[in-house]
Structure formats: structure tokens, C-alpha cells
Amino acid sequence: MTVQEQKLAEEKPGRLIVSLAVPSAAAQLINVLYNIVDRMYIGHIPGAGAAALTGVGVTFPVIMVVSAFSAFAGAGGAPLAAIALGKGDRNSAEKILGNAVAMLTVSAILLAVVFTIFMEPVLYLFGASTATIGYAESYLSVYLLGTLFVQYSVGLNTYISCQGHAKTAMLSVLIGAVLNIVLDPVFIFALDMGVRGAALATIISQAVSAVWVIRFLTSSRSGLRIRRTNVAPDGAVIRRIMGLGISPFIMQATESLIIIVLNNGLQRYGGDLYVASMTILQSVMQFVFIPVSGLTQGTQPIISYNYGAGNTGRVKQTFRIVLVVTVLLTIGSWLVTTLLPGLFAGIFTEDEDLIHLVEQVMPVFMGGVWLFGVQMACQSAFVGLGQAKISLFLALLRKVILLIPLSLIFPIFMGVDGIFRAEPVADITAALTTGLLFLLKFDRILKKKQV
């Protein structure tokens, strides 16, 4: 047992959550800066800011699909590896890590090839117009060159944090994010590369993060090591990873589907200005979602390890703390975004019409965020406990079962405002359903483990 694993098993849950979840939340927040910082700079390109921002915004579904495949191998395999470590089975944990490397490599190549071939029709499908397609293609054509770096830096970093090395995992993200923030203005403005420069800054930064992650996971500092013998695909191991990874995969992949549906509806009922507003709203939503997601993912190693070791009391204590903190965070986020929408809009654009529109729709769009912490805490706990089927249902519930149909039906009766109103209705309904399901299932799952 390594020092970090001993902490997972013995350190007080409150102190352990702070040491693991805070760096994890910081890492998630830093990671999202890759795309958000790009949008901040792009939105201020002289004479083209609003159109360029809209064009880059319609590439976001592709970026989410790339991230979703990294979650398949990362968020799907890391809890299983932590459970195996809790049982004292290090060989199985390293086998999971090795197969994750294989999955990430194959998916990166396939995604880059497919999206490059079908780029133009895909971008029109995602909400591009003749005024914005050029910016979208310029950004995405460069971004896809770094798909492998994105897959490794995001997907493998979870195998660092699942061992309890939260600060190391945070540092791997911080290095890339800081580099991206420095390179963006150089490439976009100083070298006059525009949106291509933003994409180039991103993939260079992701490459540096990927090298850092791989170097750590092949070093003696890591309790889990990438070994050549474990990279060869094993069908049984891959099926286990995919079984648990399907939930986080769907959560992120359906985010892409949601943006497609929303952008097309906004283009149909409103136009480019409304699509641009959604780019800003989604960016702000990420500021809310990512810290909470980082917090819950940071505590997954504690839940998974102690569940594998049979320490159900520590599992319960950890979950109670996480639930309270996530709910407080989402309530605070809801208040800030509802009261200060213009402040957030001004970060991304100088266009007065766009700022005015965001001020009107943001309080509506963010209306269900206050309860979102319940869903995040409960769903993350199900993943940490290895409950693949329940996690899959909850991943489908908010977006596929609720949000997509509502965003198609509401505008028929409410016009373009209905698209913005669909989000809070789906958020609140999904959170209440998730909380109820958790109350019914949590104790039963723990009792089965004790038996």
C-alpha cells in the first residue's frame, strides 16, 4: 500500500476531501479555460468578434465528442482501478490503465479522420451559417490535429487522481492552461492568425499536458504504471471500462447533441445573434458545472477505494460532505449568474446587442442551477460505486429524455424563449428524480457489499 492509498483508507474524510477534491475542482476549472479563454480573445477580434465567436461556438459539439471519448476510458476506468487498489489487486488496476491507453489512442485517430472528412456538413448541422462557417472551419481544422494530445491529457489524468495524487493531476492541467493563456494573444493578435491561432495555442498546450501525464504514469512516483504488456487490448477489461464509462461518455456526448439541437433551434427562431448568446451561456454554465464536477470526481477515489475495501461507513460520511458542498456551490452560482448576467456577457463580447440579449436570457437559462448539485453528487457517487446501469440512466435522463424533447416542443408554443426555458425545467426534474433514486438505492448497494 502506497502512502496515498493509506490516506484513502485511513485519513479523516473531511480532510481527505479537501486534499483531493479541491485540487481536482481546480484542475477541472483550469481545464475548461482552454476553450473559454479562446472564446474570450476571439470575441474581441476587431471587426469580426461576434461572427468569429459564433463560428467557434458551433465547433463546441465536436470538442465535446472528443472529450466524451476521453471520459469513456478515463472516467470509466479510473474508478475501477481505484476499486482494484482498494482490494489490493494492483495488477488488475494496471491492466485497466494499459487498456485505457489503447482505447484513447484508437479513438483519437478515428475521431480526427472522421471529423476532418465530414467537417463542412457537420458544422452546418451544428448551427453554422454562411457568415460563420469560415471561422468554424479555420478553428476546427487546426484543433483536430491535436486530438491525440487531448485524449491523453484528459483521459489519463484521471488515473493520477484516482491514486490520491490530486495535486499532481492539477499541476498537469495547470501547466497546459497557463501556456494556453500566454500563447493565445501571441498567435491571435501578434501573429495575426485569428481563430487558427487560438486553436494552435490550444493543441500546443494540450501536447505539453499530455507529455507531463504520460511521464508521471511511467515513473516510479506513480502507484499505477503504464506497461507495454498491459497496453495490448483485452476484451474483458475493455468491456468493464466501457460498461462504467458509458455514463460519463453519454453525459459529455449528449452535451454535444444538446448544443446541436439548441443551435439549430436558435438559428431557426432567432438567428446568428441568438446562437452567439448560447455560446456565452454554455461557457458560463461550464464555469458552474466544472468546479462541481471536479469536486465530485475528486471524491470518487475515496468512495471507490473504500467501497472496494468494504469501509461503507467512510463511503457514507464522504458522500454527505460532498452533497452539502455541491448544493451550496450551485446555489451560490445560481445567485451570481442571475444577478450579474451583463458582467459575464462583457467578458466575451463588446457587441451591445449581444450583451443586452444575454442579460435577458441568462436568468431564465440558469434558473435550475440551484438544484443541480443534488444530481451531480448522487450521480458521481453511483459511478464511484461501480453502478453502471443506474449511472447510464441518469446520464440519459437530463439531456436525452428531458432536455432535447423540451427544447424542440417549447419553442413551438413560446418562440425562441422556449429554447432557453427548456434548460431549467430539465435541470430541476432530473435533479429531483436523481435524488429520489439515490435515497432508494444507496443503502441497498452498501448492504450488498457488506454481505
CSV table of C-alpha atoms in Angstrom, one decimal:
chain,number,residue,atom,x,y,z
A,1,MET,CA,0.0,0.0,0.0
A,2,THR,CA,1.4,3.4,-1.0
A,3,VAL,CA,1.3,6.5,1.2
A,4,GLN,CA,-1.6,7.9,-0.9
A,5,GLU,CA,-3.6,4.7,-0.8
A,6,GLN,CA,-3.1,4.6,3.0
A,7,LYS,CA,-4.6,8.1,3.2
A,8,LEU,CA,-7.6,6.9,1.1
A,9,ALA,CA,-8.2,4.2,3.7
A,10,GLU,CA,-7.5,6.0,7.0
A,11,GLU,CA,-7.4,9.8,6.8
A,12,LYS,CA,-10.4,11.7,8.1
A,13,PRO,CA,-12.9,12.1,5.3
A,14,GLY,CA,-13.3,15.9,5.6
A,15,ARG,CA,-9.5,16.5,5.5
A,16,LEU,CA,-9.2,13.9,2.7
A,17,ILE,CA,-11.9,15.6,0.6
A,18,VAL,CA,-10.2,18.9,0.9
A,19,SER,CA,-6.8,17.4,-0.1
A,20,LEU,CA,-8.3,15.6,-3.1
A,21,ALA,CA,-11.4,17.4,-4.2
A,22,VAL,CA,-10.1,21.0,-4.1
A,23,PRO,CA,-7.1,20.3,-6.5
A,24,SER,CA,-9.5,18.2,-8.7
A,25,ALA,CA,-12.0,21.0,-8.9
A,26,ALA,CA,-9.2,23.5,-9.6
A,27,ALA,CA,-7.9,21.2,-12.3
A,28,GLN,CA,-11.3,20.9,-13.9
A,29,LEU,CA,-11.8,24.7,-13.8
A,30,ILE,CA,-8.4,25.3,-15.3
A,31,ASN,CA,-9.0,22.7,-18.0
A,32,VAL,CA,-12.2,24.4,-19.2
A,33,LEU,CA,-10.1,27.6,-19.6
A,34,TYR,CA,-8.7,26.0,-22.8
A,35,ASN,CA,-11.9,26.7,-24.7
A,36,ILE,CA,-13.2,29.6,-22.6
A,37,VAL,CA,-10.1,31.7,-22.9
A,38,ASP,CA,-10.1,31.1,-26.6
A,39,ARG,CA,-13.7,32.5,-26.8
A,40,MET,CA,-12.7,35.5,-24.6
A,41,TYR,CA,-10.0,36.5,-27.0
A,42,ILE,CA,-11.9,35.6,-30.2
A,43,GLY,CA,-14.9,37.6,-29.1
A,44,HIS,CA,-12.7,40.7,-29.1
A,45,ILE,CA,-11.1,40.3,-32.5
A,46,PRO,CA,-11.5,43.8,-34.1
A,47,GLY,CA,-14.3,43.9,-36.7
A,48,ALA,CA,-15.1,40.2,-36.5
A,49,GLY,CA,-15.6,39.4,-32.8
A,50,ALA,CA,-19.3,38.4,-32.8
A,51,ALA,CA,-19.2,36.4,-36.0
A,52,ALA,CA,-15.9,34.7,-35.0
A,53,LEU,CA,-17.3,33.9,-31.6
A,54,THR,CA,-20.4,32.3,-33.2
A,55,GLY,CA,-18.3,30.3,-35.6
A,56,VAL,CA,-16.0,28.9,-32.9
A,57,GLY,CA,-19.1,28.2,-30.8
A,58,VAL,CA,-20.6,25.8,-33.3
A,59,THR,CA,-17.4,23.7,-33.1
A,60,PHE,CA,-18.0,23.1,-29.5
A,61,PRO,CA,-20.1,19.9,-30.1
A,62,VAL,CA,-17.0,18.3,-31.8
A,63,ILE,CA,-14.8,19.3,-28.9
A,64,MET,CA,-17.3,17.7,-26.5
A,65,VAL,CA,-17.4,14.5,-28.5
A,66,VAL,CA,-13.6,14.3,-28.3
A,67,SER,CA,-13.8,14.9,-24.5
A,68,ALA,CA,-16.6,12.3,-24.3
A,69,PHE,CA,-14.3,9.6,-25.7
A,70,SER,CA,-11.6,10.5,-23.3
A,71,ALA,CA,-14.2,10.2,-20.5
A,72,PHE,CA,-15.1,6.7,-21.8
A,73,ALA,CA,-11.6,5.4,-21.0
A,74,GLY,CA,-10.7,7.8,-18.2
A,75,ALA,CA,-13.8,8.3,-16.1
A,76,GLY,CA,-14.9,4.7,-16.9
A,77,GLY,CA,-11.6,3.0,-16.0
A,78,ALA,CA,-10.2,5.1,-13.1
A,79,PRO,CA,-13.0,4.2,-10.5
A,80,LEU,CA,-12.5,0.5,-11.4
A,81,ALA,CA,-8.7,0.9,-10.9
A,82,ALA,CA,-9.3,2.6,-7.6
A,83,ILE,CA,-11.7,-0.3,-6.5
A,84,ALA,CA,-9.0,-2.8,-7.5
A,85,LEU,CA,-6.4,-0.9,-5.5
A,86,GLY,CA,-8.8,-1.0,-2.5
A,87,LYS,CA,-8.9,-4.8,-2.9
A,88,GLY,CA,-5.1,-4.9,-3.1
A,89,ASP,CA,-5.1,-6.0,-6.7
A,90,ARG,CA,-2.5,-3.8,-8.3
A,91,ASN,CA,-2.0,-6.0,-11.4
A,92,SER,CA,-5.7,-5.6,-12.4
A,93,ALA,CA,-5.5,-1.9,-11.8
A,94,GLU,CA,-2.6,-1.6,-14.2
A,95,LYS,CA,-4.3,-3.7,-16.7
A,96,ILE,CA,-7.2,-1.3,-16.7
A,97,LEU,CA,-4.8,1.6,-17.2
A,98,GLY,CA,-3.0,-0.1,-20.1
A,99,ASN,CA,-6.2,-0.8,-21.9
A,100,ALA,CA,-7.3,2.8,-21.4
A,101,VAL,CA,-4.2,3.9,-23.3
A,102,ALA,CA,-5.2,1.6,-26.2
A,103,MET,CA,-8.8,2.9,-26.2
A,104,LEU,CA,-7.7,6.6,-26.2
A,105,THR,CA,-5.2,6.0,-29.0
A,106,VAL,CA,-7.7,4.3,-31.3
A,107,SER,CA,-10.5,6.8,-30.6
A,108,ALA,CA,-8.2,9.8,-31.2
A,109,ILE,CA,-7.2,8.6,-34.6
A,110,LEU,CA,-10.8,7.7,-35.7
A,111,LEU,CA,-12.2,11.0,-34.4
A,112,ALA,CA,-9.6,13.1,-36.2
A,113,VAL,CA,-10.1,11.3,-39.5
A,114,VAL,CA,-13.9,11.3,-39.4
A,115,PHE,CA,-14.4,14.9,-38.4
A,116,THR,CA,-11.8,16.1,-40.9
A,117,ILE,CA,-13.5,14.3,-43.8
A,118,PHE,CA,-17.0,15.5,-42.9
A,119,MET,CA,-16.1,18.8,-41.4
A,120,GLU,CA,-18.3,21.2,-43.5
A,121,PRO,CA,-21.6,19.3,-43.4
A,122,VAL,CA,-21.1,18.6,-39.7
A,123,LEU,CA,-20.6,22.2,-38.9
A,124,TYR,CA,-23.7,23.3,-40.8
A,125,LEU,CA,-25.6,20.6,-38.9
A,126,PHE,CA,-24.2,22.1,-35.7
A,127,GLY,CA,-25.7,25.5,-36.4
A,128,ALA,CA,-23.1,27.3,-38.7
A,129,SER,CA,-24.3,29.8,-41.3
A,130,THR,CA,-22.7,31.2,-44.4
A,131,ALA,CA,-21.5,34.1,-42.3
A,132,THR,CA,-19.8,31.9,-39.7
A,133,ILE,CA,-18.7,28.7,-41.5
A,134,GLY,CA,-15.3,30.1,-42.4
A,135,TYR,CA,-14.4,30.8,-38.8
A,136,ALA,CA,-15.7,27.4,-37.7
A,137,GLU,CA,-13.6,25.5,-40.3
A,138,SER,CA,-10.5,27.5,-39.6
A,139,TYR,CA,-10.6,26.7,-35.9
A,140,LEU,CA,-11.6,23.1,-36.2
A,141,SER,CA,-9.1,22.1,-38.9
A,142,VAL,CA,-6.3,23.0,-36.6
A,143,TYR,CA,-7.8,21.7,-33.4
A,144,LEU,CA,-8.3,18.2,-34.9
A,145,LEU,CA,-4.5,17.9,-35.4
A,146,GLY,CA,-4.2,17.7,-31.6
A,147,THR,CA,-6.9,15.1,-30.9
A,148,LEU,CA,-4.4,12.6,-29.6
A,149,PHE,CA,-3.0,15.1,-27.1
A,150,VAL,CA,-6.4,16.0,-25.8
A,151,GLN,CA,-7.3,12.3,-25.4
A,152,TYR,CA,-4.1,11.6,-23.4
A,153,SER,CA,-4.1,14.7,-21.3
A,154,VAL,CA,-7.7,14.5,-20.2
A,155,GLY,CA,-8.3,10.7,-20.3
A,156,LEU,CA,-5.1,9.6,-18.5
A,157,ASN,CA,-5.1,12.3,-15.9
A,158,THR,CA,-7.9,10.6,-14.0
A,159,TYR,CA,-5.6,7.7,-13.3
A,160,ILE,CA,-3.3,10.1,-11.5
A,161,SER,CA,-6.1,11.5,-9.3
A,162,CYS,CA,-7.6,8.0,-8.6
A,163,GLN,CA,-4.4,7.1,-6.7
A,164,GLY,CA,-4.8,10.1,-4.5
A,165,HIS,CA,-2.3,12.3,-6.4
A,166,ALA,CA,-4.7,15.2,-6.8
A,167,LYS,CA,-2.1,18.0,-6.7
A,168,THR,CA,-0.1,16.2,-9.4
A,169,ALA,CA,-3.2,15.9,-11.5
A,170,MET,CA,-4.0,19.5,-11.0
A,171,LEU,CA,-0.5,20.6,-12.0
A,172,SER,CA,-0.7,18.6,-15.3
A,173,VAL,CA,-3.7,20.7,-16.2
A,174,LEU,CA,-2.3,23.9,-14.9
A,175,ILE,CA,0.8,23.7,-17.0
A,176,GLY,CA,-1.2,23.5,-20.2
A,177,ALA,CA,-3.8,26.1,-19.2
A,178,VAL,CA,-1.2,28.7,-18.3
A,179,LEU,CA,0.7,28.1,-21.6
A,180,ASN,CA,-2.6,28.4,-23.5
A,181,ILE,CA,-3.4,31.8,-21.9
A,182,VAL,CA,0.1,33.0,-22.8
A,183,LEU,CA,0.1,31.8,-26.4
A,184,ASP,CA,-3.4,32.9,-27.3
A,185,PRO,CA,-2.8,36.6,-27.6
A,186,VAL,CA,0.5,35.9,-29.3
A,187,PHE,CA,-1.0,33.8,-32.0
A,188,ILE,CA,-4.4,35.5,-32.4
A,189,PHE,CA,-3.2,39.2,-32.3
A,190,ALA,CA,0.6,39.5,-32.5
A,191,LEU,CA,0.9,37.0,-35.3
A,192,ASP,CA,-2.5,37.9,-36.8
A,193,MET,CA,-3.6,34.2,-37.0
A,194,GLY,CA,-7.1,34.8,-35.8
A,195,VAL,CA,-9.1,31.8,-34.8
A,196,ARG,CA,-6.4,29.5,-36.3
A,197,GLY,CA,-4.0,30.9,-33.7
A,198,ALA,CA,-6.5,30.2,-30.9
A,199,ALA,CA,-6.7,26.5,-32.0
A,200,LEU,CA,-2.9,26.2,-32.4
A,201,ALA,CA,-2.3,27.6,-28.9
A,202,THR,CA,-4.8,25.0,-27.5
A,203,ILE,CA,-3.2,22.0,-29.1
A,204,ILE,CA,0.3,23.0,-28.2
A,205,SER,CA,-0.8,23.4,-24.6
A,206,GLN,CA,-2.6,20.1,-24.6
A,207,ALA,CA,0.5,18.4,-26.0
A,208,VAL,CA,2.6,19.7,-23.1
A,209,SER,CA,0.0,18.4,-20.6
A,210,ALA,CA,-0.1,15.0,-22.3
A,211,VAL,CA,3.7,14.7,-22.1
A,212,TRP,CA,3.5,15.6,-18.4
A,213,VAL,CA,0.8,13.0,-17.6
A,214,ILE,CA,2.5,10.1,-19.5
A,215,ARG,CA,5.8,10.9,-17.9
A,216,PHE,CA,4.3,10.6,-14.5
A,217,LEU,CA,2.4,7.4,-15.2
A,218,THR,CA,5.6,5.8,-16.4
A,219,SER,CA,7.7,6.9,-13.4
A,220,SER,CA,8.4,5.3,-10.1
A,221,ARG,CA,6.3,8.1,-8.4
A,222,SER,CA,3.1,6.5,-9.7
A,223,GLY,CA,1.4,3.6,-7.9
A,224,LEU,CA,-0.1,2.7,-11.3
A,225,ARG,CA,2.4,2.4,-14.2
A,226,ILE,CA,1.8,2.2,-17.9
A,227,ARG,CA,3.5,-1.0,-19.0
A,228,ARG,CA,3.8,-2.3,-22.6
A,229,THR,CA,2.3,-5.7,-21.7
A,230,ASN,CA,-0.9,-4.1,-20.4
A,231,VAL,CA,-1.5,-1.9,-23.5
A,232,ALA,CA,-2.5,-4.9,-25.7
A,233,PRO,CA,-6.3,-4.8,-25.8
A,234,ASP,CA,-8.1,-7.2,-23.6
A,235,GLY,CA,-11.8,-7.6,-24.5
A,236,ALA,CA,-13.0,-8.4,-21.0
A,237,VAL,CA,-11.2,-5.4,-19.5
A,238,ILE,CA,-12.4,-3.0,-22.2
A,239,ARG,CA,-16.0,-4.2,-21.7
A,240,ARG,CA,-15.7,-3.4,-18.0
A,241,ILE,CA,-14.3,0.1,-18.7
A,242,MET,CA,-17.0,0.8,-21.3
A,243,GLY,CA,-19.7,-0.5,-19.0
A,244,LEU,CA,-18.9,2.1,-16.4
A,245,GLY,CA,-17.6,4.7,-18.8
A,246,ILE,CA,-20.8,4.8,-20.8
A,247,SER,CA,-22.4,7.1,-18.2
A,248,PRO,CA,-19.8,9.9,-18.3
A,249,PHE,CA,-19.4,9.3,-22.0
A,250,ILE,CA,-23.1,9.9,-22.6
A,251,MET,CA,-23.1,12.9,-20.3
A,252,GLN,CA,-20.5,14.6,-22.4
A,253,ALA,CA,-21.5,13.2,-25.8
A,254,THR,CA,-25.1,14.3,-25.3
A,255,GLU,CA,-23.9,17.7,-24.4
A,256,SER,CA,-22.8,17.9,-28.0
A,257,LEU,CA,-26.2,16.7,-29.1
A,258,ILE,CA,-27.9,19.3,-26.9
A,259,ILE,CA,-25.8,22.1,-28.4
A,260,ILE,CA,-26.7,20.9,-31.9
A,261,VAL,CA,-30.4,20.9,-31.1
A,262,LEU,CA,-30.2,24.3,-29.3
A,263,ASN,CA,-28.1,26.0,-32.0
A,264,ASN,CA,-30.4,24.8,-34.8
A,265,GLY,CA,-33.5,25.9,-32.9
A,266,LEU,CA,-31.9,29.3,-32.1
A,267,GLN,CA,-30.8,29.7,-35.8
A,268,ARG,CA,-34.3,28.9,-36.9
A,269,TYR,CA,-36.3,31.0,-34.5
A,270,GLY,CA,-33.7,33.8,-33.8
A,271,GLY,CA,-30.6,33.9,-36.0
A,272,ASP,CA,-26.8,34.3,-35.5
A,273,LEU,CA,-27.2,36.6,-32.5
A,274,TYR,CA,-29.1,34.0,-30.6
A,275,VAL,CA,-26.5,31.3,-31.5
A,276,ALA,CA,-23.8,33.7,-30.2
A,277,SER,CA,-25.7,34.1,-26.9
A,278,MET,CA,-25.8,30.4,-26.4
A,279,THR,CA,-22.0,30.2,-26.9
A,280,ILE,CA,-21.7,32.6,-23.9
A,281,LEU,CA,-24.4,30.9,-21.9
A,282,GLN,CA,-22.7,27.5,-22.3
A,283,SER,CA,-19.4,29.0,-21.3
A,284,VAL,CA,-20.9,30.4,-18.1
A,285,MET,CA,-22.6,27.1,-17.5
A,286,GLN,CA,-19.2,25.4,-17.7
A,287,PHE,CA,-17.9,27.8,-15.0
A,288,VAL,CA,-20.7,26.4,-12.8
A,289,PHE,CA,-20.5,22.8,-13.9
A,290,ILE,CA,-16.8,22.2,-13.9
A,291,PRO,CA,-15.9,23.1,-10.3
A,292,VAL,CA,-18.8,21.0,-9.1
A,293,SER,CA,-17.8,18.2,-11.4
A,294,GLY,CA,-14.2,18.4,-10.3
A,295,LEU,CA,-15.3,18.3,-6.6
A,296,THR,CA,-17.4,15.1,-7.2
A,297,GLN,CA,-14.7,13.5,-9.3
A,298,GLY,CA,-12.1,14.3,-6.8
A,299,THR,CA,-14.0,12.4,-4.1
A,300,GLN,CA,-14.7,9.4,-6.4
A,301,PRO,CA,-11.3,7.8,-5.4
A,302,ILE,CA,-12.3,7.9,-1.7
A,303,ILE,CA,-15.7,6.3,-2.5
A,304,SER,CA,-14.3,3.7,-4.9
A,305,TYR,CA,-11.3,2.7,-2.7
A,306,ASN,CA,-13.3,2.4,0.5
A,307,TYR,CA,-16.2,0.6,-1.3
A,308,GLY,CA,-13.7,-1.9,-2.6
A,309,ALA,CA,-12.2,-2.3,0.8
A,310,GLY,CA,-15.6,-2.7,2.5
A,311,ASN,CA,-15.4,0.5,4.5
A,312,THR,CA,-19.0,1.5,3.9
A,313,GLY,CA,-19.1,4.0,6.9
A,314,ARG,CA,-16.4,6.1,5.2
A,315,VAL,CA,-18.3,6.0,1.9
A,316,LYS,CA,-21.5,7.4,3.6
A,317,GLN,CA,-19.6,10.1,5.5
A,318,THR,CA,-17.8,11.2,2.4
A,319,PHE,CA,-21.0,11.4,0.4
A,320,ARG,CA,-22.8,13.5,3.0
A,321,ILE,CA,-20.0,16.1,2.9
A,322,VAL,CA,-19.9,16.2,-0.9
A,323,LEU,CA,-23.7,16.6,-1.1
A,324,VAL,CA,-23.7,19.6,1.2
A,325,VAL,CA,-20.8,21.3,-0.5
A,326,THR,CA,-22.1,20.8,-4.1
A,327,VAL,CA,-25.6,22.1,-3.3
A,328,LEU,CA,-24.1,25.2,-1.6
A,329,LEU,CA,-21.9,25.8,-4.7
A,330,THR,CA,-24.7,25.5,-7.2
A,331,ILE,CA,-27.0,27.8,-5.1
A,332,GLY,CA,-24.2,30.4,-5.0
A,333,SER,CA,-23.6,30.1,-8.7
A,334,TRP,CA,-27.3,30.5,-9.5
A,335,LEU,CA,-27.5,33.7,-7.4
A,336,VAL,CA,-24.4,35.3,-9.1
A,337,THR,CA,-25.3,34.4,-12.7
A,338,THR,CA,-28.9,35.6,-12.1
A,339,LEU,CA,-28.0,38.9,-10.6
A,340,LEU,CA,-25.0,39.8,-12.8
A,341,PRO,CA,-25.6,38.5,-16.3
A,342,GLY,CA,-24.2,41.6,-18.0
A,343,LEU,CA,-20.9,41.2,-16.2
A,344,PHE,CA,-20.4,37.7,-17.7
A,345,ALA,CA,-21.5,38.8,-21.2
A,346,GLY,CA,-19.0,41.6,-21.2
A,347,ILE,CA,-16.2,39.1,-20.6
A,348,PHE,CA,-16.9,37.5,-24.0
A,349,THR,CA,-18.0,40.4,-26.3
A,350,GLU,CA,-18.2,44.1,-26.8
A,351,ASP,CA,-21.3,43.9,-29.0
A,352,GLU,CA,-24.1,45.8,-27.2
A,353,ASP,CA,-26.9,43.9,-28.8
A,354,LEU,CA,-25.4,40.6,-27.8
A,355,ILE,CA,-24.8,41.8,-24.2
A,356,HIS,CA,-28.4,43.0,-24.0
A,357,LEU,CA,-29.7,39.7,-25.2
A,358,VAL,CA,-27.6,37.7,-22.7
A,359,GLU,CA,-28.8,39.9,-19.9
A,360,GLN,CA,-32.4,38.9,-20.8
A,361,VAL,CA,-31.9,35.2,-21.3
A,362,MET,CA,-29.3,34.2,-18.7
A,363,PRO,CA,-31.5,34.4,-15.6
A,364,VAL,CA,-34.0,32.1,-17.5
A,365,PHE,CA,-31.4,29.7,-18.8
A,366,MET,CA,-29.7,29.3,-15.4
A,367,GLY,CA,-33.0,29.0,-13.5
A,368,GLY,CA,-32.5,25.4,-12.4
A,369,VAL,CA,-28.8,25.5,-11.5
A,370,TRP,CA,-29.6,25.9,-7.8
A,371,LEU,CA,-30.6,22.3,-7.5
A,372,PHE,CA,-28.0,20.9,-9.9
A,373,GLY,CA,-25.7,19.9,-7.1
A,374,VAL,CA,-28.0,17.1,-6.0
A,375,GLN,CA,-27.8,15.4,-9.3
A,376,MET,CA,-24.0,15.9,-9.6
A,377,ALA,CA,-23.3,14.5,-6.1
A,378,CYS,CA,-25.6,11.5,-6.4
A,379,GLN,CA,-24.7,10.5,-10.0
A,380,SER,CA,-21.0,10.8,-9.2
A,381,ALA,CA,-21.5,8.5,-6.2
A,382,PHE,CA,-23.2,5.9,-8.4
A,383,VAL,CA,-20.2,5.9,-10.7
A,384,GLY,CA,-17.8,5.7,-7.8
A,385,LEU,CA,-19.7,2.6,-6.6
A,386,GLY,CA,-19.4,1.0,-10.0
A,387,GLN,CA,-23.1,1.1,-10.7
A,388,ALA,CA,-23.0,1.2,-14.5
A,389,LYS,CA,-26.7,0.7,-15.3
A,390,ILE,CA,-28.0,3.4,-12.8
A,391,SER,CA,-25.3,5.8,-14.0
A,392,LEU,CA,-26.3,5.2,-17.6
A,393,PHE,CA,-30.0,6.0,-16.9
A,394,LEU,CA,-29.2,9.2,-15.0
A,395,ALA,CA,-26.8,10.3,-17.8
A,396,LEU,CA,-29.6,9.9,-20.3
A,397,LEU,CA,-32.3,11.4,-18.1
A,398,ARG,CA,-31.5,15.1,-18.0
A,399,LYS,CA,-30.3,15.6,-21.6
A,400,VAL,CA,-31.7,12.9,-23.9
A,401,ILE,CA,-35.0,12.1,-22.1
A,402,LEU,CA,-35.8,15.6,-20.9
A,403,LEU,CA,-33.9,18.5,-22.5
A,404,ILE,CA,-33.9,17.5,-26.1
A,405,PRO,CA,-37.7,16.9,-26.4
A,406,LEU,CA,-38.4,20.0,-24.3
A,407,SER,CA,-36.2,22.2,-26.5
A,408,LEU,CA,-38.0,21.0,-29.6
A,409,ILE,CA,-41.5,21.3,-28.1
A,410,PHE,CA,-41.3,24.6,-26.1
A,411,PRO,CA,-40.4,26.9,-29.0
A,412,ILE,CA,-43.5,25.8,-30.9
A,413,PHE,CA,-45.6,27.5,-28.3
A,414,MET,CA,-43.2,30.1,-26.8
A,415,GLY,CA,-41.0,31.0,-29.8
A,416,VAL,CA,-37.2,31.4,-29.2
A,417,ASP,CA,-37.7,32.0,-25.5
A,418,GLY,CA,-38.9,28.4,-25.2
A,419,ILE,CA,-35.4,27.1,-26.0
A,420,PHE,CA,-34.0,28.9,-23.0
A,421,ARG,CA,-36.8,27.8,-20.7
A,422,ALA,CA,-36.3,24.1,-21.5
A,423,GLU,CA,-33.0,24.1,-19.6
A,424,PRO,CA,-34.2,24.9,-16.1
A,425,VAL,CA,-37.3,22.6,-16.4
A,426,ALA,CA,-35.0,19.7,-17.4
A,427,ASP,CA,-32.4,20.5,-14.7
A,428,ILE,CA,-35.0,20.6,-11.8
A,429,THR,CA,-36.8,17.5,-13.0
A,430,ALA,CA,-33.6,15.5,-13.4
A,431,ALA,CA,-32.2,16.6,-10.0
A,432,LEU,CA,-35.4,15.6,-8.1
A,433,THR,CA,-35.5,12.2,-9.9
A,434,THR,CA,-31.8,11.5,-9.2
A,435,GLY,CA,-32.2,12.4,-5.5
A,436,LEU,CA,-35.2,10.1,-5.1
A,437,LEU,CA,-33.4,7.2,-6.9
A,438,PHE,CA,-30.4,7.7,-4.7
A,439,LEU,CA,-32.5,7.5,-1.5
A,440,LEU,CA,-34.0,4.2,-2.7
A,441,LYS,CA,-30.7,2.6,-3.9
A,442,PHE,CA,-27.8,3.8,-1.8
A,443,ASP,CA,-28.2,1.8,1.3
A,444,ARG,CA,-29.1,-1.3,-0.6
A,445,ILE,CA,-25.9,-1.1,-2.6
A,446,LEU,CA,-23.8,-0.7,0.5
A,447,LYS,CA,-25.6,-3.6,2.3
A,448,LYS,CA,-24.8,-6.0,-0.6
A,449,LYS,CA,-21.1,-5.1,-0.3
A,450,GLN,CA,-21.2,-5.9,3.5
A,451,VAL,CA,-22.8,-9.2,2.8
